[in-house]
Short mmCIF file of C-alpha atoms and ligand atoms in Angstrom, two decimals:
data_model
loop_
_atom_site.label_atom_id
_atom_site.label_comp_id
_atom_site.label_asym_id
_atom_site.label_seq_id
_atom_site.Cartn_x
_atom_site.Cartn_y
_atom_site.Cartn_z
CA MET A 43 -10.91 3.75 29.18
CA ASN A 44 -7.43 4.27 27.81
CA THR A 45 -6.23 1.25 25.92
CA TYR A 46 -6.76 0.37 22.30
CA LEU A 47 -5.85 -1.92 19.43
CA SER A 48 -6.09 -1.03 15.78
CA PHE A 49 -5.98 -3.01 12.56
CA SER A 50 -5.91 -2.18 8.92
CA PHE A 51 -6.60 -4.24 5.79
CA GLY A 52 -5.85 -3.57 2.16
CA CYS A 53 -4.14 -0.55 0.70
CA ARG A 54 -1.44 1.70 2.10
CA VAL A 55 -3.89 4.55 2.42
CA ASN A 56 -5.84 2.47 4.93
CA GLN A 57 -2.57 1.81 6.76
CA ALA A 58 -1.69 5.52 6.75
CA GLU A 59 -5.12 6.39 8.13
CA LYS A 60 -4.69 3.83 10.88
CA GLU A 61 -1.31 5.36 11.76
CA THR A 62 -2.89 8.80 12.00
CA VAL A 63 -5.53 7.46 14.37
CA ASP A 64 -2.82 5.69 16.38
CA ARG A 65 -0.94 8.97 16.72
CA ASP A 66 -4.07 10.90 17.72
CA LEU A 67 -5.10 8.30 20.28
CA THR A 68 -1.60 8.19 21.72
CA LYS A 69 -1.56 11.96 22.04
CA ALA A 70 -4.88 11.74 23.87
CA GLY A 71 -3.41 9.38 26.42
CA PHE A 72 -4.30 5.98 25.00
CA THR A 73 -1.80 3.14 25.02
CA ARG A 74 -1.83 0.10 22.84
CA SER A 75 -2.74 -3.09 24.65
CA GLU A 76 -3.03 -6.57 23.28
CA ALA A 77 -3.98 -7.99 26.65
CA ASP A 78 -6.98 -5.84 27.45
CA PRO A 79 -7.97 -3.19 24.92
CA ASP A 80 -10.95 -0.97 25.68
CA LEU A 81 -11.33 0.03 22.03
CA CYS A 82 -10.68 -2.04 18.93
CA LEU A 83 -10.59 -0.26 15.61
CA VAL A 84 -10.78 -2.17 12.31
CA ASN A 85 -10.11 -0.22 9.11
CA THR A 86 -11.68 -2.60 6.59
CA CYS A 87 -11.03 -3.18 2.88
CA CYS A 88 -13.49 -4.06 0.15
CA VAL A 89 -11.32 -4.35 -2.92
CA THR A 90 -11.97 -8.09 -3.25
CA ALA A 91 -14.42 -10.56 -1.71
CA LYS A 92 -11.44 -12.09 0.13
CA ALA A 93 -10.44 -8.77 1.72
CA GLU A 94 -14.03 -8.28 2.89
CA ARG A 95 -14.19 -11.78 4.35
CA GLU A 96 -10.93 -11.29 6.24
CA SER A 97 -12.23 -8.06 7.77
CA ARG A 98 -15.35 -9.87 9.03
CA GLN A 99 -13.32 -12.77 10.38
CA LEU A 100 -11.16 -10.39 12.38
CA ILE A 101 -14.22 -8.65 13.83
CA TYR A 102 -15.58 -11.99 15.10
CA GLN A 103 -12.17 -12.97 16.49
CA LEU A 104 -11.87 -9.67 18.34
CA ARG A 105 -15.35 -10.03 19.80
CA ARG A 106 -14.53 -13.52 21.10
CA LYS A 107 -11.15 -12.48 22.49
CA TYR A 108 -12.23 -9.16 24.01
CA PRO A 109 -15.91 -9.49 24.96
CA LYS A 110 -15.93 -6.14 26.82
CA ALA A 111 -14.08 -4.03 24.26
CA LYS A 112 -15.89 -1.53 22.06
CA ILE A 113 -15.39 -2.51 18.42
CA ILE A 114 -15.46 0.32 15.93
CA ILE A 115 -15.21 -0.37 12.22
CA THR A 116 -14.51 1.95 9.36
CA GLY A 117 -13.11 1.78 5.82
CA CYS A 118 -14.45 0.58 2.51
CA SER A 119 -16.16 -2.67 3.60
CA ALA A 120 -17.77 -0.96 6.58
CA THR A 121 -19.13 1.76 4.27
CA TYR A 122 -20.25 -0.83 1.71
CA TRP A 123 -22.03 -2.95 4.34
CA GLN A 124 -23.75 0.09 5.76
CA ARG A 125 -24.94 1.31 2.34
CA HIS A 126 -26.17 -2.08 1.18
CA ARG A 127 -27.49 -3.08 4.61
CA LEU A 128 -25.29 -6.17 4.68
CA TYR A 129 -24.03 -8.15 7.69
CA ARG A 130 -26.23 -6.25 10.08
CA ASN A 131 -25.58 -8.76 12.87
CA LEU A 132 -21.86 -8.13 13.06
CA PRO A 133 -20.82 -7.87 16.72
CA ILE A 134 -19.71 -4.24 16.57
CA ASP A 135 -20.49 -1.07 18.50
CA LEU A 136 -20.08 1.60 15.85
CA ILE A 137 -19.59 2.06 12.10
CA VAL A 138 -17.80 5.18 10.89
CA GLU A 139 -18.32 5.66 7.13
CA ASN A 140 -15.37 6.68 4.96
CA ALA A 141 -16.83 10.16 4.53
CA LYS A 142 -16.54 10.70 8.29
CA LYS A 143 -13.11 9.15 8.64
CA ASP A 144 -11.39 12.51 9.02
CA ARG A 145 -13.06 12.84 12.38
CA LEU A 146 -12.38 9.23 13.32
CA ALA A 147 -10.03 9.86 16.22
CA LYS A 148 -12.44 12.44 17.66
CA THR A 149 -15.33 9.98 17.34
CA LEU A 150 -13.26 7.30 19.06
CA LEU A 151 -12.37 9.68 21.84
CA LYS A 152 -16.03 10.51 22.32
CA THR A 153 -16.81 6.79 22.43
CA ALA A 154 -14.32 6.49 25.25
CA SER A 155 -15.30 8.23 28.47
CA PRO A 156 -13.20 11.42 28.62
CA HIS A 157 -12.76 11.64 32.38
CA GLN A 158 -10.71 8.46 32.31
CA LEU A 159 -8.20 9.77 29.79
CA SER A 160 -4.71 10.44 31.00
CA ARG A 161 -1.74 12.08 29.33
CA GLY A 162 0.53 9.58 27.70
CA HIS A 163 3.77 9.47 25.83
CA LEU A 164 4.12 8.60 22.22
CA GLN A 165 4.25 4.83 22.12
CA LEU A 166 3.65 3.80 18.57
CA GLU A 167 4.33 0.16 18.46
CA ASN A 168 3.73 -1.10 15.02
CA LYS A 169 6.61 -2.47 13.04
CA LEU A 170 7.01 0.46 10.70
CA ARG A 171 7.31 2.99 13.48
CA GLN A 172 9.78 0.92 15.41
CA SER A 173 12.11 1.13 12.44
CA GLY A 174 11.56 4.87 12.02
CA ARG A 175 9.21 4.55 9.03
CA ALA A 176 5.89 6.35 8.85
CA MET A 177 3.07 6.66 6.36
CA VAL A 178 1.44 9.94 5.48
CA LYS A 179 -1.75 10.14 3.46
CA ILE A 180 -1.52 12.73 0.70
CA GLN A 181 -4.74 12.16 -1.18
CA ASP A 182 -8.07 10.34 -0.95
CA GLY A 183 -10.75 9.31 -3.45
CA CYS A 184 -10.61 8.49 -7.15
CA HIS A 185 -12.13 9.77 -10.38
CA ARG A 186 -11.00 6.92 -12.63
CA PHE A 187 -13.88 4.45 -12.16
CA CYS A 188 -11.96 1.45 -13.48
CA SER A 189 -14.77 -0.95 -14.34
CA TYR A 190 -14.00 -3.53 -11.63
CA CYS A 191 -13.33 -1.09 -8.80
CA ILE A 192 -15.61 -0.16 -5.94
CA VAL A 193 -13.22 2.40 -4.42
CA PRO A 194 -14.57 5.61 -6.10
CA TYR A 195 -18.08 4.73 -4.85
CA LEU A 196 -16.87 4.26 -1.30
CA ARG A 197 -14.19 6.91 -0.99
CA GLY A 198 -15.74 9.51 -3.24
CA LEU A 199 -14.10 11.92 -5.66
CA PRO A 200 -10.46 13.01 -5.20
CA ARG A 201 -9.34 15.34 -2.45
CA SER A 202 -5.69 16.25 -1.94
CA GLU A 203 -3.76 17.56 1.00
CA LYS A 204 -1.86 20.78 0.32
CA ILE A 205 1.89 20.39 -0.17
CA LYS A 206 2.59 22.86 2.62
CA ALA A 207 0.43 20.86 5.05
CA ILE A 208 2.12 17.57 4.06
CA VAL A 209 5.60 19.04 4.56
CA LYS A 210 4.50 20.37 7.94
CA LYS A 211 3.08 17.00 8.92
CA VAL A 212 6.31 15.21 7.92
CA ASN A 213 8.37 17.70 9.91
CA PHE A 214 6.17 17.16 12.96
CA LEU A 215 6.33 13.36 12.94
CA GLU A 216 8.14 11.90 15.88
CA LYS A 217 11.89 11.57 15.46
CA PRO A 218 14.05 9.83 14.56
CA LEU A 219 12.35 9.31 11.25
CA SER A 220 14.17 7.29 8.59
CA GLU A 221 11.52 7.02 5.89
CA VAL A 222 8.24 8.62 5.05
CA ILE A 223 5.88 6.72 2.76
CA LEU A 224 3.50 9.03 0.93
CA THR A 225 0.26 7.22 0.18
CA ALA A 226 -2.60 8.03 -2.14
CA ILE A 227 -5.62 6.21 -3.49
CA ASN A 228 -4.67 7.55 -6.91
CA THR A 229 -1.46 9.57 -7.34
CA GLU A 230 -2.73 10.86 -10.68
CA ALA A 231 -5.45 12.78 -8.90
CA PHE A 232 -3.03 14.41 -6.47
CA GLY A 233 -3.19 18.19 -6.77
CA TYR A 234 -6.03 18.47 -9.34
CA ASP A 235 -8.16 20.20 -6.73
CA THR A 236 -5.35 22.21 -5.15
CA LYS A 237 -3.57 23.17 -8.41
CA GLU A 238 -0.39 21.42 -7.30
CA THR A 239 1.50 18.42 -8.68
CA LEU A 240 2.87 15.16 -7.35
CA ILE A 241 6.35 16.01 -8.58
CA ASN A 242 6.27 19.36 -6.76
CA LEU A 243 5.21 17.48 -3.65
CA LEU A 244 8.14 15.07 -3.94
CA LYS A 245 10.55 17.95 -4.51
CA ALA A 246 9.15 19.84 -1.52
CA VAL A 247 9.43 16.83 0.81
CA ILE A 248 13.00 16.24 -0.38
CA ASP A 249 14.03 19.91 -0.15
CA LYS A 250 12.11 21.02 2.94
CA THR A 251 12.40 18.06 5.27
CA LYS A 252 15.38 16.15 6.59
CA VAL A 253 13.85 12.68 6.26
CA PRO A 254 16.58 10.57 4.64
CA ARG A 255 14.20 8.37 2.65
CA ILE A 256 11.00 9.28 0.86
CA SER A 257 8.86 6.75 -0.93
CA LEU A 258 5.49 6.40 -2.59
CA GLY A 259 3.02 3.73 -1.49
CA SER A 260 2.07 3.22 -5.13
CA ILE A 261 2.51 5.33 -8.18
CA HIS A 262 -0.18 4.97 -10.78
CA PRO A 263 0.63 4.48 -14.48
CA TRP A 264 -0.83 7.87 -15.37
CA SER A 265 1.63 9.57 -12.99
CA VAL A 266 4.63 7.88 -14.56
CA ASN A 267 5.00 10.53 -17.23
CA GLU A 268 7.63 12.82 -18.78
CA GLU A 269 7.63 15.11 -15.73
CA PHE A 270 8.28 12.10 -13.51
CA PHE A 271 11.19 10.83 -15.63
CA ILE A 272 12.86 14.26 -15.62
CA PHE A 273 12.45 14.48 -11.86
CA TYR A 274 13.70 10.95 -11.23
CA ARG A 275 16.81 11.44 -13.36
CA GLU A 276 17.55 14.77 -11.68
CA TYR A 277 17.07 13.60 -8.09
CA LEU A 278 18.51 10.08 -8.40
CA SER A 279 22.00 11.05 -7.22
CA GLN A 280 20.60 12.54 -3.98
CA ASN A 281 19.52 9.02 -3.06
CA ARG A 282 16.49 10.27 -1.08
CA LEU A 283 13.68 8.79 -3.16
CA VAL A 284 13.38 5.06 -2.51
CA ASN A 285 13.89 3.23 -5.79
CA TYR A 286 10.78 1.14 -5.38
CA PHE A 287 7.84 1.72 -7.66
CA HIS A 288 4.58 -0.09 -7.26
CA ILE A 289 2.75 0.56 -10.52
CA PRO A 290 -0.52 -1.36 -10.91
CA LEU A 291 -0.75 -3.00 -14.35
CA GLN A 292 -3.84 -5.26 -13.83
CA SER A 293 -3.56 -6.97 -17.24
CA GLY A 294 -1.12 -7.29 -20.10
CA SER A 295 -3.88 -7.71 -22.68
CA ASP A 296 -5.20 -4.67 -24.53
CA LYS A 297 -8.66 -6.23 -24.76
CA ILE A 298 -8.85 -6.73 -20.99
CA LEU A 299 -7.28 -3.33 -20.23
CA SER A 300 -9.98 -1.75 -22.34
CA LEU A 301 -12.76 -3.72 -20.59
CA MET A 302 -11.24 -2.64 -17.29
CA LYS A 303 -11.27 0.97 -18.55
CA ARG A 304 -7.68 1.48 -17.46
CA GLY A 305 -6.94 4.13 -20.05
CA TYR A 306 -3.57 2.82 -21.30
CA THR A 307 -2.34 0.10 -23.63
CA ARG A 308 0.24 -2.56 -22.92
CA THR A 309 2.71 -0.79 -25.20
CA GLU A 310 2.31 2.50 -23.31
CA PHE A 311 2.82 0.71 -20.01
CA GLU A 312 5.82 -1.16 -21.37
CA ASP A 313 7.40 2.13 -22.43
CA LYS A 314 7.03 3.57 -18.91
CA LEU A 315 8.73 0.53 -17.40
CA LYS A 316 11.57 0.70 -19.89
CA ARG A 317 12.17 4.37 -19.11
CA ILE A 318 12.43 3.70 -15.36
CA ASN A 319 14.71 0.78 -16.00
CA GLN A 320 16.95 2.90 -18.21
CA ILE A 321 17.27 5.57 -15.52
CA ASN A 322 17.97 3.04 -12.80
CA PRO A 323 18.21 -0.71 -13.53
CA PHE A 324 18.22 -1.35 -9.77
CA ALA A 325 14.82 0.23 -9.22
CA LEU A 326 12.49 -2.48 -7.98
CA ILE A 327 9.26 -2.42 -9.96
CA ALA A 328 6.23 -4.12 -8.44
CA THR A 329 2.74 -4.46 -9.82
CA ASP A 330 -0.79 -5.71 -9.19
CA ILE A 331 -2.52 -8.07 -11.58
CA ILE A 332 -6.13 -9.18 -11.60
CA VAL A 333 -6.56 -12.68 -13.02
CA GLY A 334 -9.82 -14.08 -14.33
CA PHE A 335 -11.41 -10.77 -15.25
CA LEU A 336 -14.52 -10.90 -17.43
CA GLY A 337 -13.76 -12.15 -20.92
CA GLU A 338 -10.22 -13.25 -20.04
CA THR A 339 -9.58 -16.39 -22.10
CA ASP A 340 -6.40 -18.46 -22.07
CA ALA A 341 -5.09 -16.27 -24.89
CA GLU A 342 -5.46 -12.99 -22.95
CA PHE A 343 -4.00 -14.56 -19.85
CA GLU A 344 -1.02 -15.73 -21.89
CA GLU A 345 -0.53 -12.15 -23.11
CA THR A 346 -0.36 -10.98 -19.50
CA TYR A 347 2.02 -13.78 -18.57
CA GLN A 348 4.37 -13.04 -21.46
CA PHE A 349 4.19 -9.31 -20.81
CA VAL A 350 5.31 -9.74 -17.21
CA LYS A 351 7.93 -12.34 -18.12
CA ASN A 352 9.62 -10.00 -20.60
CA SER A 353 9.28 -6.82 -18.57
CA PRO A 354 11.47 -5.31 -15.82
CA ILE A 355 8.69 -6.05 -13.30
CA SER A 356 10.17 -8.08 -10.43
CA LYS A 357 7.44 -8.28 -7.84
CA LEU A 358 3.85 -9.36 -8.34
CA HIS A 359 0.68 -9.09 -6.28
CA ILE A 360 -2.01 -11.29 -7.78
CA PHE A 361 -5.74 -10.88 -7.16
CA PRO A 362 -8.37 -13.22 -8.60
CA TYR A 363 -11.22 -11.06 -9.90
CA SER A 364 -14.34 -10.86 -7.75
CA ALA A 365 -17.43 -8.87 -8.73
CA ARG A 366 -18.33 -5.85 -6.61
CA ILE A 367 -21.99 -4.84 -6.62
CA ASN A 368 -22.89 -1.82 -8.81
CA THR A 369 -19.52 -1.39 -10.49
CA ALA A 370 -19.51 -1.23 -14.30
CA ALA A 371 -18.00 -4.73 -14.46
CA TYR A 372 -20.88 -6.05 -12.35
CA TYR A 373 -23.15 -5.23 -15.30
CA LEU A 374 -20.61 -6.16 -17.99
CA ALA A 375 -20.86 -9.75 -16.74
CA LYS A 376 -24.00 -10.12 -18.86
CA ARG A 377 -21.89 -9.83 -22.01
CA TYR A 378 -18.50 -11.17 -20.97
CA PRO A 379 -18.22 -14.49 -19.15
CA GLU A 380 -16.26 -14.71 -15.93
CA PRO A 381 -13.70 -17.53 -15.85
CA ASP A 382 -14.56 -20.13 -13.21
CA ARG A 383 -12.78 -20.44 -9.89
CA THR A 384 -10.44 -23.27 -10.83
CA VAL A 385 -9.29 -21.37 -13.93
CA LYS A 386 -8.63 -18.25 -11.84
CA GLU A 387 -6.69 -20.27 -9.28
CA LYS A 388 -4.58 -21.91 -11.97
CA ARG A 389 -3.74 -18.55 -13.54
CA ALA A 390 -3.00 -16.98 -10.16
CA LYS A 391 -0.67 -19.86 -9.33
CA ALA A 392 1.19 -19.57 -12.63
CA LEU A 393 1.74 -15.84 -12.10
CA ARG A 394 2.76 -16.26 -8.47
CA GLU A 395 5.42 -18.74 -9.55
CA LEU A 396 6.62 -16.38 -12.25
CA GLY A 397 6.70 -13.59 -9.64
CA LYS A 398 8.91 -15.68 -7.33
CA LYS A 399 11.28 -16.45 -10.19
CA LYS A 400 11.52 -12.85 -11.31
CA TYR A 401 12.13 -11.64 -7.76
CA GLN A 402 14.96 -14.15 -7.37
CA GLU A 403 16.49 -12.93 -10.63
CA PHE A 404 16.30 -9.36 -9.34
CA LEU A 405 17.98 -10.38 -6.08
CA ASP A 406 20.78 -12.04 -8.05
CA GLN A 407 21.41 -8.75 -9.87
CA ASN A 408 21.89 -7.03 -6.50
CA VAL A 409 24.83 -9.23 -5.48
CA GLY A 410 28.03 -7.16 -5.37
CA ARG A 411 26.11 -3.89 -5.27
CA VAL A 412 26.87 -1.01 -2.90
CA SER A 413 23.74 0.57 -1.46
CA THR A 414 22.44 2.23 1.64
CA ALA A 415 20.46 0.07 4.06
CA LEU A 416 17.84 1.08 6.58
CA PHE A 417 18.08 -1.19 9.61
CA LEU A 418 14.80 -2.63 10.84
CA LYS A 419 13.76 -3.71 14.29
CA GLU A 420 13.42 -7.31 13.12
CA LYS A 421 16.28 -9.75 13.47
CA ALA A 422 16.88 -13.29 12.20
CA GLY A 423 19.23 -15.00 14.65
CA GLU A 424 22.39 -12.91 14.71
CA TYR A 425 21.49 -11.06 11.53
CA ASN A 426 19.88 -7.63 11.42
CA GLN A 427 17.28 -7.13 8.73
CA ALA A 428 17.66 -4.06 6.58
CA LEU A 429 16.03 -2.49 3.55
CA LEU A 430 18.23 -1.47 0.64
CA ASP A 431 17.62 1.75 -1.27
CA ASN A 432 15.18 -0.19 -3.49
CA ARG A 433 13.30 -1.68 -0.54
CA VAL A 434 14.81 -5.14 -1.03
CA LEU A 435 15.38 -6.98 2.22
CA ALA A 436 18.96 -7.92 3.16
CA TYR A 437 20.52 -9.65 6.16
CA ILE A 438 23.54 -8.01 7.75
CA LYS A 439 25.47 -9.24 10.78
CA THR A 440 26.56 -6.30 12.95
CA GLY A 441 26.34 -7.42 16.59
CA LYS A 442 24.66 -4.06 17.35
CA ASP A 443 21.18 -2.66 17.49
CA LEU A 444 21.10 -0.27 14.54
CA THR A 445 17.32 0.02 14.33
CA GLY A 446 16.27 3.02 12.29
CA ARG A 447 19.83 3.83 11.17
CA ILE A 448 20.88 4.08 7.55
CA GLU A 449 24.34 2.71 6.71
CA ARG A 450 26.39 2.15 3.59
CA ILE A 451 26.60 -1.53 2.83
CA LYS A 452 27.75 -3.97 0.20
CA ILE A 453 25.79 -7.05 -0.82
CA VAL A 454 28.26 -9.88 -0.56
CA GLY A 455 26.20 -12.94 -1.37
CA ILE A 456 22.90 -14.72 -1.74
CA LYS A 457 21.81 -17.89 0.01
CA ASN A 458 18.44 -19.63 -0.04
CA GLY A 459 16.95 -16.68 -1.86
CA GLN A 460 18.14 -14.11 0.69
CA LEU A 461 20.68 -11.34 0.26
CA PHE A 462 23.54 -10.97 2.72
CA GLY A 463 25.53 -7.80 3.13
CA LYS A 464 28.14 -6.09 5.25
CA ILE A 465 28.64 -2.53 6.39
CA ILE A 466 31.43 -0.76 4.50
S1 LIG B 780 -7.47 4.09 -10.24
FE1 LIG B 780 -8.97 2.54 -10.76
S2 LIG B 780 -8.38 0.78 -9.46
FE2 LIG B 780 -7.38 2.60 -8.58
S3 LIG B 780 -8.83 3.36 -7.03
FE3 LIG B 780 -9.26 4.47 -8.93
S4 LIG B 780 -10.90 3.29 -9.88
FE4 LIG B 780 -9.96 1.96 -8.36
#
């Protein structure tokens, strides 16, 4: 047995974990095979009912397509199903709970018969790796217990990697490496247990590795503080930190934020966004919003809509609220009504449209700008796709394969909502 396929749903931490398993399996001699995998790994997500459903659908699809493969599932849904004894007839061979994820690759290797393993070369084939981008998990677990969120129950309390170990890991990733994406379940919790800080981690990765681009999967509102602003201003000219900040807002209404137990007000959040925007108006700010949370009336939704409209947020990820068993919100539902499905869909649609409009406006601002661009594997006709220093996608005609390279470019125009640039 020496072929595998792996999949990941949900957050960037799940994706980073999958990449680690991919690397470990590759080192142990496995190769990725879509035609005939011996092992299929699904790293599931449980953050919404939709994410859970998609994980189950994939498991059934894999079973139909690869009847002889061993299917191993892990992640938040897998842990949730195991704990609540749900979906016990899923066609799988093994569940690995989140708490045992650290030993996942070893468990998978045990599941495979060792005498059939052969030495292999590093053949990481997912899109990120092909373009020289890699994710590294820096922290797991969460102490926040936002009222709607199941994650702290499934991933446990925070644990951080030591800065030294992260730097070492980054330096040992296969080369050439163009970007490392540091991912955490909650950046605020990074370093509490190890007496280190997120900013010291960023400085260490910038100073002690040669990776040209460093980015954060998400940065949580509580980490966007004075220390962060000082760091960002100081390191901006080095152009190593990707100017893309995914900061989950969830709601623009103080009443809903309080019911969600997010621990900040809309004004505090607004101030953080303004500060980033003042330091760098070309930083792309993205956010997550939950629509249809308990007690959200048209008035609170309108507050969220207006907040986003008037803010420097340019990219939106919208999630209709879905109750997760045993969270605080699950019990709050007795006192605060949940908007019905059609209302949630209408609100989600309105915000998605606003998101599209705001993203287009942000793209317009980038026309004429000089930036660096990281060339991706993907092409569109004769155009290479590339990511600017704020992770915005641009199309650049070069006639060459520049995959993984970083070049200086100028954005020369915009057509059909897409940026076009040239190397300068
Ligand atoms: S910060 Fe809140 S939403 Fe994020 S993982 Fe922790 S509890 Fe969940």
